[in-house]
Coordinates of N, CA and C in Angstrom, one line a residue:
X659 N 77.7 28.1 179.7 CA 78.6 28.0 180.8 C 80.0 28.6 180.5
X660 N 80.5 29.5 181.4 CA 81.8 29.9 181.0 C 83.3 29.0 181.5
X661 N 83.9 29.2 180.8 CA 84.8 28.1 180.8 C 85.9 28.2 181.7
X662 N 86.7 27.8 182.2 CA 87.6 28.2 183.2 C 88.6 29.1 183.1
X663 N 88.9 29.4 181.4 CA 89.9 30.3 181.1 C 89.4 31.9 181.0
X664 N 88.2 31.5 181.1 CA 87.3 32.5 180.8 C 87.1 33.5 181.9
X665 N 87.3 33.0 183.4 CA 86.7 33.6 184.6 C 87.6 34.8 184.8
X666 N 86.8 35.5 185.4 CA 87.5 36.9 185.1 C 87.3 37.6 184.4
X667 N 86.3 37.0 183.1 CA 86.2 37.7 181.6 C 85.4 38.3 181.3
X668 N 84.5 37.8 182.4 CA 82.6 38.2 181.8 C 82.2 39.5 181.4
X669 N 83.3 40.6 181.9 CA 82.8 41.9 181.0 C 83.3 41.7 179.6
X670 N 84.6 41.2 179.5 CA 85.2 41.3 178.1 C 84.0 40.5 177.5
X671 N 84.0 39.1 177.7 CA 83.0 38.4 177.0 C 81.5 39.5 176.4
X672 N 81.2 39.9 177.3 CA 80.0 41.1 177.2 C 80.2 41.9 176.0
X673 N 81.7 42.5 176.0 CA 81.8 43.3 175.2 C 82.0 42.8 173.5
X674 N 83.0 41.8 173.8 CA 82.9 41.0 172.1 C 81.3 40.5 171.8
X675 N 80.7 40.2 172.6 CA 79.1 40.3 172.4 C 78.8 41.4 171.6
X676 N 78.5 42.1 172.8 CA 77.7 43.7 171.9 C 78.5 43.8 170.8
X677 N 80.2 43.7 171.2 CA 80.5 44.6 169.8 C 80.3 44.0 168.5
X678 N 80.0 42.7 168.2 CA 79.6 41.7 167.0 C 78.2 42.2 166.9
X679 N 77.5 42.4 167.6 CA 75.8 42.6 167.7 C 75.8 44.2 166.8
X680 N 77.4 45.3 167.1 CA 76.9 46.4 166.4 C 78.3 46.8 165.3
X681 N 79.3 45.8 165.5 CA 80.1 45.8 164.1 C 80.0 44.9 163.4
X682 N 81.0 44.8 161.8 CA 81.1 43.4 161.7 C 82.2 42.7 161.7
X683 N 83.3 43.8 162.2 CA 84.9 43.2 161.9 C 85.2 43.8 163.4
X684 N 85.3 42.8 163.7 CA 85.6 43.0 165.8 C 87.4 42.2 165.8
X685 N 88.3 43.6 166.5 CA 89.7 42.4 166.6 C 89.9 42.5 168.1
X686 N 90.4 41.8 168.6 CA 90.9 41.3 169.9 C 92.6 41.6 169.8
X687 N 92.7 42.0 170.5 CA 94.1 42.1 170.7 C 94.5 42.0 172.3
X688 N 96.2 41.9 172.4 CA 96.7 41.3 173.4 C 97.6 40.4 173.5
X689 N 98.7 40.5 174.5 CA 99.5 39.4 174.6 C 99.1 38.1 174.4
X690 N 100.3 36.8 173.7 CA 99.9 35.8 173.7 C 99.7 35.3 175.0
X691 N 98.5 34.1 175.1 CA 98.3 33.7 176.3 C 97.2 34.6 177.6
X692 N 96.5 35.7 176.6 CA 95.7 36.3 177.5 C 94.2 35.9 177.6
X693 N 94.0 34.8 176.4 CA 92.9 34.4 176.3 C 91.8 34.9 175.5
X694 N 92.3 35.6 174.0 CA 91.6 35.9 173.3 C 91.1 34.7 172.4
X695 N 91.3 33.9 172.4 CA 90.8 32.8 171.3 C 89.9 32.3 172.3
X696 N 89.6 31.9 173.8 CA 88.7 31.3 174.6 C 87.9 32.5 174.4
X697 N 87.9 33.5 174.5 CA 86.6 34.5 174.4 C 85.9 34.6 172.8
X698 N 86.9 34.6 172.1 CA 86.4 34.3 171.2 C 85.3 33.1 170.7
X699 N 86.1 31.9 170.9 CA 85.0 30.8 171.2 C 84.1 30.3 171.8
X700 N 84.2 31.7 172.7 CA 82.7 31.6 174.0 C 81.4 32.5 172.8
X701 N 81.9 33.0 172.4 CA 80.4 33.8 171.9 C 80.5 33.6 170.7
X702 N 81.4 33.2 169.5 CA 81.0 31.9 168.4 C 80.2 30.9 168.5
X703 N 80.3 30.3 169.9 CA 79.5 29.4 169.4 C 77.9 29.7 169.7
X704 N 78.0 31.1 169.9 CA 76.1 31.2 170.0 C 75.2 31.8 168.0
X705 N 77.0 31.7 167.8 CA 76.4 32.3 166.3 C 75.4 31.2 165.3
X706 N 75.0 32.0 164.5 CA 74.5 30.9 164.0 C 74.7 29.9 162.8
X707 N 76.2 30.8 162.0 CA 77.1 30.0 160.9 C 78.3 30.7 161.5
X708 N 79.7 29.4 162.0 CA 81.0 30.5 162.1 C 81.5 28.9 160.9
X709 N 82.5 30.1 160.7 CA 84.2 29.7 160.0 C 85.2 29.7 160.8
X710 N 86.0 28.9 161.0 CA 87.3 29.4 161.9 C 88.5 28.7 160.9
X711 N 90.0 30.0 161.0 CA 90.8 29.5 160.6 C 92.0 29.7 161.6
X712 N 92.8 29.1 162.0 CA 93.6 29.3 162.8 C 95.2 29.7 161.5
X713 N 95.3 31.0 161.9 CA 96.5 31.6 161.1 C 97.8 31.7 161.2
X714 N 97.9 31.4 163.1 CA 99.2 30.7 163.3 C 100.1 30.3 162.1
X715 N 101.5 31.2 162.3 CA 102.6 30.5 161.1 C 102.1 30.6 159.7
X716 N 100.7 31.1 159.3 CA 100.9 31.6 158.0 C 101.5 32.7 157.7
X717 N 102.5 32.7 156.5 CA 103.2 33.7 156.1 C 103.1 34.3 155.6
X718 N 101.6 34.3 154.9 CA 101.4 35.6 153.9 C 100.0 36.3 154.1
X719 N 100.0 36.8 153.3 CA 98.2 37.4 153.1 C 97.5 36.6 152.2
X720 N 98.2 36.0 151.2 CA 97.5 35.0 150.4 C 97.1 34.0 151.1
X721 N 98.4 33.2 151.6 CA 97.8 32.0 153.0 C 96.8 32.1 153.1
X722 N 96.4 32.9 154.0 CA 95.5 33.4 155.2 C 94.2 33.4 154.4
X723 N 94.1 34.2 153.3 CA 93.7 34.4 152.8 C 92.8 33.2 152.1
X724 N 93.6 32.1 151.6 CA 93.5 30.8 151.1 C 92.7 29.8 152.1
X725 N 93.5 30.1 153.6 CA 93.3 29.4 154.3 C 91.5 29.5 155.1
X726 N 91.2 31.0 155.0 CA 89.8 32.0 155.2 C 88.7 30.7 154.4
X727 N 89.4 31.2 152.9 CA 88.5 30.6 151.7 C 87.7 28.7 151.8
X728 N 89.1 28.1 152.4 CA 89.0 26.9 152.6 C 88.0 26.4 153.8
X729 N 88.0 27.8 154.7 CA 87.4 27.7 156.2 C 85.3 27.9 155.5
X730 N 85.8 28.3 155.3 CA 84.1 28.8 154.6 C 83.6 27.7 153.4
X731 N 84.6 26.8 153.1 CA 84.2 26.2 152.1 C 83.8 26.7 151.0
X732 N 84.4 27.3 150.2 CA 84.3 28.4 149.5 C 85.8 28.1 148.2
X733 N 85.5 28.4 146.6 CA 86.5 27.4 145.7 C 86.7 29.3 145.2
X734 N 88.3 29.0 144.8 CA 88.6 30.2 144.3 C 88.5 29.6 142.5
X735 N 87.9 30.7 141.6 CA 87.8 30.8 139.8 C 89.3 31.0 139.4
X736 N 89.7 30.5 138.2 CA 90.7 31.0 137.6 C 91.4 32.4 137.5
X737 N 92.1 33.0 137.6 CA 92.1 34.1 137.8 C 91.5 35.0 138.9
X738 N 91.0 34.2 139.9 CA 90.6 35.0 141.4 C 91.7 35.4 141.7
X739 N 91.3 36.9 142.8 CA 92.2 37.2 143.5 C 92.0 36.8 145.2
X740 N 92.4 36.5 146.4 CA 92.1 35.7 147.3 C 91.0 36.7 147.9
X741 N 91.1 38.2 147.6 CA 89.9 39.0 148.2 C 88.4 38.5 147.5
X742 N 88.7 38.7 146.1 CA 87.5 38.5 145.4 C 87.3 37.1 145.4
X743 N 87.5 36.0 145.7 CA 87.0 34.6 145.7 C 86.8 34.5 147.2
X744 N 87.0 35.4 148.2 CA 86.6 35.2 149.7 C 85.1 36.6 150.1
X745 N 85.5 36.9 148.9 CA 84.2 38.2 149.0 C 82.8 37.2 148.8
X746 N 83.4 36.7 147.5 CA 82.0 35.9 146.8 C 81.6 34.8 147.8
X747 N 82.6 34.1 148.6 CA 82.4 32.8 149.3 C 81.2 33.6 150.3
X748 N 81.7 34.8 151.0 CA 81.3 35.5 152.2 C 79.6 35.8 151.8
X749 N 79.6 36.6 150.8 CA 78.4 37.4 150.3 C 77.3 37.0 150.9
X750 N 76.1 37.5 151.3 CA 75.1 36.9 151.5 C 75.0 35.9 152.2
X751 N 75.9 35.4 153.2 CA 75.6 34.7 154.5 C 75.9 35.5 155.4
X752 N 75.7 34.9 156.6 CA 75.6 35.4 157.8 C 76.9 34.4 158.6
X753 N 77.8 34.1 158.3 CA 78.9 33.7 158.3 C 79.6 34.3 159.4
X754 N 79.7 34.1 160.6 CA 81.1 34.7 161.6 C 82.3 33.8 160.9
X755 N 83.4 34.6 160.4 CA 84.5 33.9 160.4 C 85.4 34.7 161.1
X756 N 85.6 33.5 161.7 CA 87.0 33.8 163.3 C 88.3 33.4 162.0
X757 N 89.2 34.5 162.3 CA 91.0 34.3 162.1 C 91.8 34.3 163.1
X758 N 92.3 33.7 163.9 CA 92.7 33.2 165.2 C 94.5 33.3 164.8
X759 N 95.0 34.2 165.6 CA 96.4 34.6 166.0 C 96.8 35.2 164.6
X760 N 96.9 36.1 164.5 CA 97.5 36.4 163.2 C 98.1 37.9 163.3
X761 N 99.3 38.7 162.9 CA 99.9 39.7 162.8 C 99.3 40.8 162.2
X762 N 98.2 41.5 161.7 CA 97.9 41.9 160.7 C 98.4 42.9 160.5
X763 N 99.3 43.7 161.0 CA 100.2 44.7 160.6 C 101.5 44.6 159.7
X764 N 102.0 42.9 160.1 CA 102.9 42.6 159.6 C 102.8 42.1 158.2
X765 N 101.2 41.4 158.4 CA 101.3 41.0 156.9 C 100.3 41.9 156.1
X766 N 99.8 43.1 156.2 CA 99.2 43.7 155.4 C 97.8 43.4 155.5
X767 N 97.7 42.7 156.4 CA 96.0 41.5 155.7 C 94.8 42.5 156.4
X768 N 95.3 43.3 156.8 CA 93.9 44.7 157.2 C 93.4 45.0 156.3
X769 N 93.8 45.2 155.1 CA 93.5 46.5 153.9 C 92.9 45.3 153.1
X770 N 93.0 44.1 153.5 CA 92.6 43.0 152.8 C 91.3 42.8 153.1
X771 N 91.2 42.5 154.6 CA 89.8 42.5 155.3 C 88.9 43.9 155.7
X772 N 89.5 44.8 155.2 CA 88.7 46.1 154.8 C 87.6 45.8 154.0
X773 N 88.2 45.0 153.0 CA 88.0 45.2 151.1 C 86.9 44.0 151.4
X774 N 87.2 43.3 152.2 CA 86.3 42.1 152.0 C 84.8 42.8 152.8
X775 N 84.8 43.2 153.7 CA 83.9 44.0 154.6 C 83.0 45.2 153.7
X776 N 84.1 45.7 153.0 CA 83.0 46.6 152.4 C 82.0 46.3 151.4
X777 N 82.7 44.9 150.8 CA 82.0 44.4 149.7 C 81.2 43.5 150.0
X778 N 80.9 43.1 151.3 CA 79.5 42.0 151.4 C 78.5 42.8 152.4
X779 N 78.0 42.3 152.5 CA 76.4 42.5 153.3 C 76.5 42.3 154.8
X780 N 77.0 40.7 155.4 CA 76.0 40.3 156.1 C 77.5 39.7 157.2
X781 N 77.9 39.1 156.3 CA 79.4 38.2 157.2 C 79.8 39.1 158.2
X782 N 80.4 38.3 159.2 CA 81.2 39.0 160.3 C 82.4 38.9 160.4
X783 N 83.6 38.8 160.8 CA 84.7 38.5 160.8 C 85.4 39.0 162.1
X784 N 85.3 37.9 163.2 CA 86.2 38.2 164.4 C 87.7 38.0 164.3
X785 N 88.8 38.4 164.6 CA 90.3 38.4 164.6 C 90.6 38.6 166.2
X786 N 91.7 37.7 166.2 CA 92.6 37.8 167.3 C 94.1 37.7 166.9
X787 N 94.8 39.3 167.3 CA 95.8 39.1 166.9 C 96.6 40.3 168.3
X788 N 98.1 40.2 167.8 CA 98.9 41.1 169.2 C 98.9 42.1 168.6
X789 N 98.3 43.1 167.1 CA 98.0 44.3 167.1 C 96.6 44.9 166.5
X790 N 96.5 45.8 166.1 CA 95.0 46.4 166.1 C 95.5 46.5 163.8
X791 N 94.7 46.7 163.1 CA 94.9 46.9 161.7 C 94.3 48.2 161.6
X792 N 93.9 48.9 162.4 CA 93.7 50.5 162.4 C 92.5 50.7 160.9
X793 N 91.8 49.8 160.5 CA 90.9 50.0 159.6 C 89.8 50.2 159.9
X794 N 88.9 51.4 159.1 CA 87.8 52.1 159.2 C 86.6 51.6 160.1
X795 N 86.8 50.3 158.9 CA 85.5 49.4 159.7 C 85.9 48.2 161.0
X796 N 87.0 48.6 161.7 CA 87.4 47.8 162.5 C 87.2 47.8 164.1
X797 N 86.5 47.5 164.6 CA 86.0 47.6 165.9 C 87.1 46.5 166.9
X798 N 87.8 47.3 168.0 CA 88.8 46.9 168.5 C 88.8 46.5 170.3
X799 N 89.1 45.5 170.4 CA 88.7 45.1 172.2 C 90.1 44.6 172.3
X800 N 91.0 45.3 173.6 CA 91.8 44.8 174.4 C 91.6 44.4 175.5
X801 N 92.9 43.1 174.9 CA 92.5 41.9 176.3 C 93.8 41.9 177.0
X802 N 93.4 42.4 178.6 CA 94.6 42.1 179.1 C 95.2 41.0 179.7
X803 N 96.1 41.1 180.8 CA 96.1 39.8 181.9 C 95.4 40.3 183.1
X804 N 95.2 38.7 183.5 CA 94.2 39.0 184.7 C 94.8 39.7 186.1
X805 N 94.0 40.8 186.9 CA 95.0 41.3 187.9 C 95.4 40.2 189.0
X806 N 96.6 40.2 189.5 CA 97.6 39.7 190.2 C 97.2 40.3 191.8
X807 N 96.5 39.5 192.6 CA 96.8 40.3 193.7 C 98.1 40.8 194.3
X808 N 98.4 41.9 195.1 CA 99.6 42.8 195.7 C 99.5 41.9 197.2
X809 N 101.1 42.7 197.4 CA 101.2 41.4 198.6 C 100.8 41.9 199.8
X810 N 100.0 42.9 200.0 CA 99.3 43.8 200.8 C 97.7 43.5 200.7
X811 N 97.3 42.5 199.7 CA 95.7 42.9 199.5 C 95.2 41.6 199.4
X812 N 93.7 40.9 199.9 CA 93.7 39.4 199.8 C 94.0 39.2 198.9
X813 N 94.3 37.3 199.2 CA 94.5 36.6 197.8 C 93.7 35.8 197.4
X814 N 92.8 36.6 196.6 CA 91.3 36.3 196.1 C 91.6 37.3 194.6
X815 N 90.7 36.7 193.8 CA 90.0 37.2 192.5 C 89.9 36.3 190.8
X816 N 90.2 36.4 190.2 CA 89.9 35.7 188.9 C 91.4 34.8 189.0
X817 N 92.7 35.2 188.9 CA 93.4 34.6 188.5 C 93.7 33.9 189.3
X818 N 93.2 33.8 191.1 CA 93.3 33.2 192.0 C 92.6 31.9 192.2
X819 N 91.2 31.9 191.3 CA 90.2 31.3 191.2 C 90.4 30.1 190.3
X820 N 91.1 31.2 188.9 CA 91.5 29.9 187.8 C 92.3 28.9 188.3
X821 N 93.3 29.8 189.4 CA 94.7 28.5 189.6 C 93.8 27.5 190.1
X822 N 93.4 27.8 191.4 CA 92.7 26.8 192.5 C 91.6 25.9 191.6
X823 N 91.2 26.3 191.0 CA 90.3 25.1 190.0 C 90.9 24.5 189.1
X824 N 92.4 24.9 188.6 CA 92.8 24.2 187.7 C 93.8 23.2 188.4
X825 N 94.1 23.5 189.5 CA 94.7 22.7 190.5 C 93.8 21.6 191.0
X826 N 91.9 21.8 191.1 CA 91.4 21.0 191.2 C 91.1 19.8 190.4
X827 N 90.9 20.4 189.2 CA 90.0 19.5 188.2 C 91.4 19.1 187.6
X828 N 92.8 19.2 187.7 CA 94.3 18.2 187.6 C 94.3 16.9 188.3
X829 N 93.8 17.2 189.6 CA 93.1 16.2 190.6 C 94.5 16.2 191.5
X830 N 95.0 17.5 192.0 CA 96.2 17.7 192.7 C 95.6 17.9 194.5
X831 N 96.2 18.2 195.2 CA 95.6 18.5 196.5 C 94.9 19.9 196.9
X832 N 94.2 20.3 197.1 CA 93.5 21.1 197.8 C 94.6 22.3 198.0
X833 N 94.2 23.6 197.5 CA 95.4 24.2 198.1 C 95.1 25.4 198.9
X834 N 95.7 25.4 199.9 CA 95.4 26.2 201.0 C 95.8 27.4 200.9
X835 N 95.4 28.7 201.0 CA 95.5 29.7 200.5 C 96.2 30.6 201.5
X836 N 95.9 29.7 203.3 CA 96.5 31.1 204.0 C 98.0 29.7 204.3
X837 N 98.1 28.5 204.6 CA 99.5 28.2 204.5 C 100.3 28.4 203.3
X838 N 100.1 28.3 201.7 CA 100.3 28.1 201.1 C 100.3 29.8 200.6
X839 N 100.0 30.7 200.8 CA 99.9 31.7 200.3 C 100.9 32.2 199.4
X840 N 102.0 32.8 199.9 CA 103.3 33.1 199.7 C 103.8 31.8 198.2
X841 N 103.6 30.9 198.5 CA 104.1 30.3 197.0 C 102.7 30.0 195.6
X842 N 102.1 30.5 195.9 CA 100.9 31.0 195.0 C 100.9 32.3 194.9
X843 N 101.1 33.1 196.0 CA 101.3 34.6 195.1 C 102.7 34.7 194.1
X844 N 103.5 34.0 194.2 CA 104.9 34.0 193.4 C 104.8 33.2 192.3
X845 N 103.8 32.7 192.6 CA 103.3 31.5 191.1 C 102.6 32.0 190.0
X846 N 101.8 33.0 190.6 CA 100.9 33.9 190.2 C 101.2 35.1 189.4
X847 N 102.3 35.8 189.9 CA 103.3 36.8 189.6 C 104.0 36.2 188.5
X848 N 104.8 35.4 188.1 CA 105.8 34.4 187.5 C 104.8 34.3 185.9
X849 N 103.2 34.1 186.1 CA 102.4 33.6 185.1 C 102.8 35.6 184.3
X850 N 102.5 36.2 185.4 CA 102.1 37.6 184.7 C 100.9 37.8 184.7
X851 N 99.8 36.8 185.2 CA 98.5 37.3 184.8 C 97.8 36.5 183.9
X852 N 98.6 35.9 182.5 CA 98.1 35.7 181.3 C 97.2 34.0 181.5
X853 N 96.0 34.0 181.5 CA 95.2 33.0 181.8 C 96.1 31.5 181.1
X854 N 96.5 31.8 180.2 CA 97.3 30.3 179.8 C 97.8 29.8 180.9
X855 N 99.2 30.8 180.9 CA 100.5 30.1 181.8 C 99.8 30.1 183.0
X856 N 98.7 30.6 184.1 CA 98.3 30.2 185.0 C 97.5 29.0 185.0
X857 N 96.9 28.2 183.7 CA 96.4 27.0 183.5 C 97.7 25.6 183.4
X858 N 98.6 26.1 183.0 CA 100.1 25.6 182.9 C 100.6 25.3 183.9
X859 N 100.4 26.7 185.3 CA 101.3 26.3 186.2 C 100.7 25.3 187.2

């Protein structure tokens, strides 16, 4: 069942499908708040071993890196380096490991998850971050915000749909779309589109 953050998504959803089904390092990118971690989590959970680490506020490549290791349950040797003790954790499973919000331009950690990708078999590794790591083996899906109806065209479609149901299941009043219109399309405009802050407002 798709989830309410989700609506509007089912192509994207489709596509981080396929593209796990024919890469193994899929990133998501996009503004915060567009909903790449719900899409992410929609087709994780059909996998059949995931890892998740949420990378938010890690500050390095080691972190992250540490933080991957801990996610997989996986011990780094004396002298490991965080690639090679996350290579060996990875090896030979079938492991999706999700890295949820992370910079990877900023912290280098592409050239990291290159290294780790070329050196196993089977592991996947989904990422959601606000840029792309431009690596060989990096298969890349942008997420935008959802469109906004114009004030010339109905007010109907995905982000129209999310509000009104998140307005429902709040357990607020019913909201009427032709009296009420005008301050739902300004509510709607205000979000920008980005499925969060339309869950927010």
């Amino acid at each position: 069942m798709v989830r309410r953050a989700c609506l509007g998504r089912e192509r994207e959803l489709e596509q981080v499908a396929r593209a796990l089904g024919q890469s193994r390092w899929v990133t998501l990118t996009g503004p915060p708040g567009g909903g790449k971690t719900m899409l992410v989590r929609q087709v994780a959970s059909r996998a059949r071993s995931t890892a998740w680490y949420n990378a938010a506020g890690s500050a390095s490549t080691g972190a992250i890196l540490s933080g991957c290791l801990r996610a997989v349950g996986g011990e780094a040797a004396p002298g490991d380096t965080g690639v090679g003790a996350l290579q060996r954790a990875l090896d030979g499973t079938d492991t999706l490991l999700v890295v949820d919000g992370v910079d990877i331009e900023a912290s280098g950690l592409g050239r990291a998850f290159q290294e780790i990708i070329e050196a196993t078999t089977q592991a996947q590794l989904a990422v959601t971050a606000s840029t792309m790591a431009g690596m060989p083996s990096e298969r890349v899906i942008r997420v935008g915000p959802l469109p906004i109806p114009g004030a010339d065209e109905p007010l109907a479609g995905p982000a129209v749909d999310l509000f009104t149901q998140r307005v429902d299941t709040a357990g607020g009043f019913p909201v009427d779309l032709v009296a009420q219109g005008n301050d739902v399309r300004r509510l709607l405009t205000a979000t920008g589109g980005l499925p969060l802050l339309i869950e927010q407002v």
